């Protein structure tokens, strides 16, 4: 079992209200009203025969610091800034398997299943966003003569929602 809490404080760049131009169409502006984020984490880990490792846990975050983009419709300039929303939850299950099939072949499998949500108020509008996701990887190491190694890797990240941003799946 593991239980801990922590505080994440905003950086100077995130607090500084000066404008930084990324390019002709986007700027970064600090938010002097940004407050610290409080995180609580609980997890349980179970291992079986030093081969199968399982963990399940939850992150509960208050005053979650979220990166937001705003567009000025007349100038089409995009402003990027950090803001606080009420909170976020992140529930996860992780499975890790590592095995030597033969003296020259090692397999590692790592799967991560999760649910995350973000909730709060942004510009006087109620905000809620959530998604289920999966991250997985399979690694094969084959030892060859003369200290050479052959590796075959496969990884997958499901589509992801982070605040108001949506990311595509990656293979």
Short mmCIF file of N, CA, C and O in Angstrom, two decimals, residues 33-85:
data_model
loop_
_atom_site.label_atom_id
_atom_site.label_comp_id
_atom_site.label_asym_id
_atom_site.label_seq_id
_atom_site.Cartn_x
_atom_site.Cartn_y
_atom_site.Cartn_z
N UNK A 33 -2.68 34.95 -11.06
CA UNK A 33 -3.67 34.48 -10.09
C UNK A 33 -3.66 32.95 -9.94
O UNK A 33 -4.47 32.38 -9.22
N UNK A 34 -2.74 32.30 -10.59
CA UNK A 34 -2.61 30.85 -10.52
C UNK A 34 -2.23 30.42 -9.11
O UNK A 34 -1.37 31.03 -8.48
N UNK A 35 -2.89 29.39 -8.59
CA UNK A 35 -2.60 28.91 -7.24
C UNK A 35 -2.03 27.49 -7.28
O UNK A 35 -2.11 26.81 -8.30
N UNK A 36 -1.47 27.06 -6.18
CA UNK A 36 -0.86 25.73 -6.09
C UNK A 36 -1.89 24.63 -6.22
O UNK A 36 -3.06 24.79 -5.88
N UNK A 37 -1.42 23.49 -6.70
CA UNK A 37 -2.25 22.31 -6.89
C UNK A 37 -1.93 21.30 -5.79
O UNK A 37 -0.77 21.05 -5.50
N UNK A 38 -2.94 20.73 -5.18
CA UNK A 38 -2.77 19.72 -4.13
C UNK A 38 -3.13 18.35 -4.70
O UNK A 38 -4.14 18.20 -5.37
N UNK A 39 -2.25 17.36 -4.46
CA UNK A 39 -2.45 16.02 -5.01
C UNK A 39 -2.42 14.98 -3.89
O UNK A 39 -1.56 15.01 -3.02
N UNK A 40 -3.38 14.06 -3.94
CA UNK A 40 -3.43 12.90 -3.05
C UNK A 40 -3.32 11.67 -3.93
O UNK A 40 -3.99 11.57 -4.96
N UNK A 41 -2.48 10.72 -3.54
CA UNK A 41 -2.26 9.52 -4.32
C UNK A 41 -2.35 8.29 -3.43
O UNK A 41 -1.69 8.23 -2.40
N UNK A 42 -3.18 7.33 -3.83
CA UNK A 42 -3.29 6.07 -3.13
C UNK A 42 -3.04 4.95 -4.14
O UNK A 42 -3.58 4.99 -5.25
N UNK A 43 -2.23 3.97 -3.78
CA UNK A 43 -1.99 2.85 -4.69
C UNK A 43 -1.78 1.55 -3.91
O UNK A 43 -1.40 1.56 -2.75
N UNK A 44 -2.04 0.46 -4.59
CA UNK A 44 -1.83 -0.88 -4.06
C UNK A 44 -1.07 -1.67 -5.12
O UNK A 44 -1.45 -1.67 -6.30
N UNK A 45 0.01 -2.33 -4.73
CA UNK A 45 0.86 -3.09 -5.64
C UNK A 45 0.90 -4.54 -5.18
O UNK A 45 1.05 -4.81 -3.99
N UNK A 46 0.77 -5.46 -6.14
CA UNK A 46 0.86 -6.88 -5.84
C UNK A 46 1.75 -7.55 -6.88
O UNK A 46 1.55 -7.37 -8.08
N UNK A 47 2.72 -8.32 -6.43
CA UNK A 47 3.63 -9.05 -7.33
C UNK A 47 3.47 -10.54 -7.09
O UNK A 47 3.30 -10.99 -5.95
N UNK A 48 3.56 -11.31 -8.17
CA UNK A 48 3.43 -12.75 -8.10
C UNK A 48 4.64 -13.40 -8.76
O UNK A 48 4.90 -13.17 -9.95
N UNK A 49 5.38 -14.18 -8.00
CA UNK A 49 6.54 -14.94 -8.46
C UNK A 49 7.58 -14.07 -9.19
O UNK A 49 8.21 -14.50 -10.15
N UNK A 50 7.71 -12.82 -8.79
CA UNK A 50 8.69 -11.90 -9.38
C UNK A 50 8.55 -11.77 -10.88
O UNK A 50 9.49 -11.40 -11.58
N UNK A 51 7.36 -12.06 -11.40
CA UNK A 51 7.12 -12.02 -12.85
C UNK A 51 5.94 -11.12 -13.19
O UNK A 51 6.03 -10.29 -14.06
N UNK A 52 4.82 -11.32 -12.49
CA UNK A 52 3.61 -10.53 -12.73
C UNK A 52 3.51 -9.44 -11.67
O UNK A 52 3.51 -9.74 -10.48
N UNK A 53 3.37 -8.22 -12.09
CA UNK A 53 3.26 -7.09 -11.17
C UNK A 53 1.99 -6.32 -11.52
O UNK A 53 1.79 -5.93 -12.68
N UNK A 54 1.13 -6.12 -10.54
CA UNK A 54 -0.12 -5.39 -10.73
C UNK A 54 -0.16 -4.21 -9.78
O UNK A 54 0.24 -4.34 -8.62
N UNK A 55 -0.67 -3.10 -10.25
CA UNK A 55 -0.90 -1.97 -9.35
C UNK A 55 -2.21 -1.29 -9.74
O UNK A 55 -2.58 -1.25 -10.91
N UNK A 56 -2.88 -0.80 -8.73
CA UNK A 56 -4.13 -0.08 -8.93
C UNK A 56 -4.06 1.16 -8.04
O UNK A 56 -3.49 1.10 -6.95
N UNK A 57 -4.57 2.27 -8.54
CA UNK A 57 -4.46 3.48 -7.74
C UNK A 57 -5.34 4.60 -8.22
O UNK A 57 -6.05 4.49 -9.22
N UNK A 58 -5.28 5.68 -7.48
CA UNK A 58 -6.06 6.87 -7.81
C UNK A 58 -5.26 8.12 -7.42
O UNK A 58 -4.57 8.12 -6.41
N UNK A 59 -5.33 9.13 -8.28
CA UNK A 59 -4.83 10.47 -7.97
C UNK A 59 -6.05 11.37 -7.85
O UNK A 59 -6.91 11.39 -8.73
N UNK A 60 -6.13 12.12 -6.77
CA UNK A 60 -7.18 13.13 -6.59
C UNK A 60 -6.47 14.46 -6.49
O UNK A 60 -5.62 14.67 -5.62
N UNK A 61 -6.80 15.37 -7.39
CA UNK A 61 -6.10 16.65 -7.45
C UNK A 61 -7.08 17.80 -7.27
O UNK A 61 -8.15 17.80 -7.87
N UNK A 62 -6.71 18.75 -6.43
CA UNK A 62 -7.53 19.94 -6.18
C UNK A 62 -6.79 21.16 -6.72
O UNK A 62 -5.57 21.21 -6.71
N UNK A 63 -7.55 22.14 -7.20
CA UNK A 63 -6.98 23.33 -7.85
C UNK A 63 -6.07 22.93 -9.00
O UNK A 63 -4.97 23.45 -9.15
N UNK A 64 -6.53 22.01 -9.81
CA UNK A 64 -5.72 21.45 -10.89
C UNK A 64 -5.26 22.55 -11.85
O UNK A 64 -6.05 23.36 -12.30
N UNK A 65 -3.95 22.58 -12.12
CA UNK A 65 -3.39 23.56 -13.06
C UNK A 65 -3.47 22.97 -14.47
O UNK A 65 -2.85 21.96 -14.77
N UNK A 66 -4.24 23.63 -15.31
CA UNK A 66 -4.53 23.14 -16.66
C UNK A 66 -4.10 24.17 -17.69
O UNK A 66 -4.37 25.36 -17.53
N UNK A 67 -3.44 23.73 -18.74
CA UNK A 67 -3.06 24.63 -19.83
C UNK A 67 -4.26 24.82 -20.74
O UNK A 67 -4.87 23.85 -21.20
N UNK A 68 -4.62 26.06 -21.01
CA UNK A 68 -5.77 26.36 -21.86
C UNK A 68 -5.34 27.26 -23.02
O UNK A 68 -4.43 28.08 -22.88
N UNK A 69 -6.03 27.12 -24.14
CA UNK A 69 -5.82 27.97 -25.31
C UNK A 69 -7.08 28.78 -25.55
O UNK A 69 -8.19 28.24 -25.50
N UNK A 70 -6.90 30.07 -25.81
CA UNK A 70 -8.01 30.96 -26.14
C UNK A 70 -7.70 31.62 -27.46
O UNK A 70 -6.57 32.04 -27.71
N UNK A 71 -8.71 31.74 -28.33
CA UNK A 71 -8.51 32.40 -29.62
C UNK A 71 -9.28 33.71 -29.67
O UNK A 71 -10.46 33.75 -29.36
N UNK A 72 -8.60 34.79 -30.06
CA UNK A 72 -9.24 36.06 -30.34
C UNK A 72 -9.78 35.95 -31.76
O UNK A 72 -9.01 35.87 -32.72
N UNK A 73 -11.11 35.93 -31.90
CA UNK A 73 -11.71 35.69 -33.22
C UNK A 73 -11.40 36.78 -34.24
O UNK A 73 -11.31 36.50 -35.43
N UNK A 74 -11.23 38.02 -33.81
CA UNK A 74 -10.96 39.09 -34.78
C UNK A 74 -9.51 39.05 -35.27
O UNK A 74 -9.25 39.22 -36.46
N UNK A 75 -8.56 38.81 -34.39
CA UNK A 75 -7.15 38.79 -34.80
C UNK A 75 -6.66 37.37 -35.11
O UNK A 75 -5.58 37.20 -35.67
N UNK A 76 -7.42 36.38 -34.72
CA UNK A 76 -7.06 34.96 -34.87
C UNK A 76 -5.79 34.59 -34.09
O UNK A 76 -5.14 33.61 -34.38
N UNK A 77 -5.46 35.39 -33.09
CA UNK A 77 -4.30 35.13 -32.25
C UNK A 77 -4.69 34.16 -31.14
O UNK A 77 -5.72 34.33 -30.48
N UNK A 78 -3.89 33.11 -30.96
CA UNK A 78 -4.17 32.11 -29.93
C UNK A 78 -3.31 32.41 -28.71
O UNK A 78 -2.09 32.54 -28.82
N UNK A 79 -3.96 32.54 -27.55
CA UNK A 79 -3.27 32.77 -26.29
C UNK A 79 -3.23 31.48 -25.50
O UNK A 79 -4.25 30.82 -25.32
N UNK A 80 -2.05 31.12 -25.02
CA UNK A 80 -1.85 29.93 -24.22
C UNK A 80 -1.54 30.36 -22.80
O UNK A 80 -0.63 31.15 -22.59
N UNK A 81 -2.31 29.86 -21.83
CA UNK A 81 -2.10 30.23 -20.44
C UNK A 81 -2.50 29.08 -19.52
O UNK A 81 -3.26 28.21 -19.92
N UNK A 82 -1.98 29.10 -18.31
CA UNK A 82 -2.38 28.12 -17.30
C UNK A 82 -3.52 28.71 -16.48
O UNK A 82 -3.56 29.92 -16.23
N UNK A 83 -4.44 27.84 -16.06
CA UNK A 83 -5.51 28.28 -15.17
C UNK A 83 -5.78 27.16 -14.17
O UNK A 83 -5.34 26.03 -14.36
N UNK A 84 -6.48 27.50 -13.11
CA UNK A 84 -6.89 26.50 -12.13
C UNK A 84 -8.33 26.11 -12.39
O UNK A 84 -9.17 26.96 -12.66
N UNK A 85 -8.58 24.81 -12.34
CA UNK A 85 -9.95 24.34 -12.31
C UNK A 85 -10.13 23.61 -10.98
O UNK A 85 -9.16 23.35 -10.27
#
